[in-house]
Amino acid sequence: MKSRQQLRRYESLTKLRQRQEDMKAQVYATAERNVKTAKQECENLERQQQSLLQESTVSEEGQIDIERKRALIQFERYTAQRIVEQYAVIQERTVIAEGKRTELNSAMILRKMMETLSKHSREAIVNEWNRQERYDLDEIATQRAGQQKRKQ
């Protein structure tokens, strides 16, 4: 009876560790999506900056509109500043994602440890049941042999 309680205890702990690992995996996936989103935004900003640079160098019909060119250059500078800030965001999110990956690895290790403990416990319990069954069968065989000797 006690062995069945041990089995259930290890099974529930294993399930708990699995749920914890699943939650950590979801958090890690979210962190990775955040990194990917930040990188995409940075790429968009870089494309926008290139477009602004091309637009400011090519004037329509050979005419130079100083105000427009000044506005384009200011917006290009603003875009360049946003790109630098976005690189910082990418770096920050990458560090966070790596931390979440480390947490996920720890959760995976704990789950695997629990599964191993559960497996060894289950094997020990089954071995104990088998040992007890062999003992009981030996007792029965000894009793029958004794009864047959007495009958003769």
XYZ file of C-alpha atoms in Angstrom:
152
model
C 0.000 0.000 0.000
C 2.781 2.355 0.912
C 4.551 1.627 -2.372
C 1.476 2.684 -4.354
C 1.458 5.978 -2.479
C 5.115 6.456 -3.385
C 4.313 5.763 -7.032
C 1.506 8.313 -7.032
C 3.708 10.858 -5.263
C 6.456 10.556 -7.874
C 3.920 10.617 -10.705
C 2.344 13.812 -9.367
C 5.736 15.425 -8.884
C 6.715 14.441 -12.417
C 3.499 15.957 -13.779
C 4.163 19.124 -11.781
C 7.688 19.389 -13.181
C 6.323 18.828 -16.695
C 3.801 21.650 -16.257
C 6.522 23.930 -14.923
C 8.703 23.078 -17.915
C 5.806 23.768 -20.294
C 5.217 27.169 -18.702
C 8.931 28.029 -18.948
C 8.900 26.918 -22.595
C 5.993 29.266 -23.310
C 7.780 32.159 -21.597
C 10.941 31.403 -23.568
C 8.981 31.242 -26.843
C 7.449 34.635 -26.060
C 10.896 36.086 -25.351
C 12.196 34.700 -28.652
C 9.207 36.200 -30.497
C 9.985 39.545 -28.862
C 13.577 39.360 -30.138
C 12.373 38.460 -33.623
C 9.856 41.315 -33.609
C 12.532 43.789 -32.521
C 14.862 42.573 -35.290
C 12.113 42.933 -37.890
C 11.378 46.448 -36.689
C 15.072 47.283 -36.933
C 15.209 45.918 -40.482
C 12.186 48.031 -41.397
C 13.869 51.116 -39.965
C 17.055 50.377 -41.906
C 15.079 50.009 -45.139
C 13.294 53.254 -44.377
C 16.640 54.968 -43.753
C 18.034 53.694 -47.064
C 14.949 54.913 -48.845
C 15.308 58.336 -47.234
C 18.966 58.541 -48.214
C 18.143 57.670 -51.810
C 15.272 60.134 -51.907
C 17.403 62.956 -50.517
C 20.133 62.427 -53.134
C 17.839 62.147 -56.170
C 15.834 65.237 -56.892
C 12.893 65.237 -59.232
C 13.487 66.999 -62.553
C 16.845 68.281 -61.383
C 15.244 70.780 -58.978
C 16.516 71.113 -55.431
C 13.913 71.771 -52.777
C 16.020 72.861 -49.821
C 13.204 72.595 -47.280
C 12.260 69.116 -48.428
C 15.880 67.999 -48.431
C 16.370 69.442 -44.926
C 13.249 67.635 -43.703
C 14.419 64.381 -45.267
C 17.838 64.689 -43.641
C 16.281 65.424 -40.242
C 13.964 62.463 -40.589
C 16.919 60.302 -41.657
C 18.809 61.355 -38.520
C 15.748 60.579 -36.419
C 15.514 57.176 -38.117
C 19.214 56.539 -37.473
C 18.674 57.362 -33.791
C 15.720 54.972 -33.675
C 17.866 52.260 -35.286
C 20.491 52.680 -32.546
C 17.766 52.502 -29.908
C 16.307 49.434 -31.608
C 19.697 47.698 -31.494
C 19.712 48.349 -27.738
C 16.206 46.869 -27.487
C 17.346 43.812 -29.462
C 20.325 43.370 -27.154
C 18.143 43.699 -24.047
C 15.551 41.265 -25.352
C 18.265 38.816 -26.360
C 19.682 38.869 -22.832
C 16.191 38.297 -21.425
C 15.598 35.434 -23.882
C 18.891 33.818 -22.882
C 17.854 34.054 -19.226
C 14.535 32.426 -20.062
C 16.401 29.720 -21.992
C 18.546 29.041 -18.938
C 15.413 28.776 -16.788
C 13.897 26.392 -19.335
C 17.034 24.238 -19.288
C 16.878 24.104 -15.482
C 13.223 23.100 -15.606
C 14.035 20.393 -18.162
C 16.788 19.035 -15.926
C 14.464 18.972 -12.908
C 11.785 17.173 -14.906
C 14.256 14.597 -16.180
C 15.541 14.072 -12.643
C 11.982 13.530 -11.446
C 11.297 11.094 -14.283
C 14.475 9.178 -13.397
C 13.544 9.086 -9.714
C 10.058 7.933 -10.616
C 11.438 5.242 -12.901
C 13.894 3.979 -10.273
C 11.200 4.067 -7.614
C 8.821 2.166 -9.869
C 11.527 -0.416 -10.607
C 12.333 -0.780 -6.897
C 8.662 -1.247 -6.066
C 8.196 -3.821 -8.824
C 11.330 -5.643 -7.634
C 9.972 -5.601 -4.084
C 6.620 -6.970 -5.297
C 8.415 -9.705 -7.270
C 10.605 -10.554 -4.261
C 7.545 -10.747 -2.020
C 5.710 -12.892 -4.553
C 8.685 -15.296 -4.814
C 8.814 -15.472 -1.021
C 5.091 -16.195 -0.829
C 5.357 -18.875 -3.551
C 8.316 -20.468 -1.763
C 6.291 -20.502 1.463
C 3.346 -22.118 -0.297
C 5.614 -24.708 -1.926
C 7.287 -25.460 1.420
C 3.904 -25.840 3.144
C 2.611 -28.187 0.411
C 5.782 -30.259 0.550
C 5.384 -30.498 4.328
C 1.729 -31.525 3.973
C 2.594 -34.207 1.413
C 5.327 -35.620 3.696
C 2.854 -35.855 6.543
C 0.318 -37.645 4.332
C 2.844 -40.296 3.381
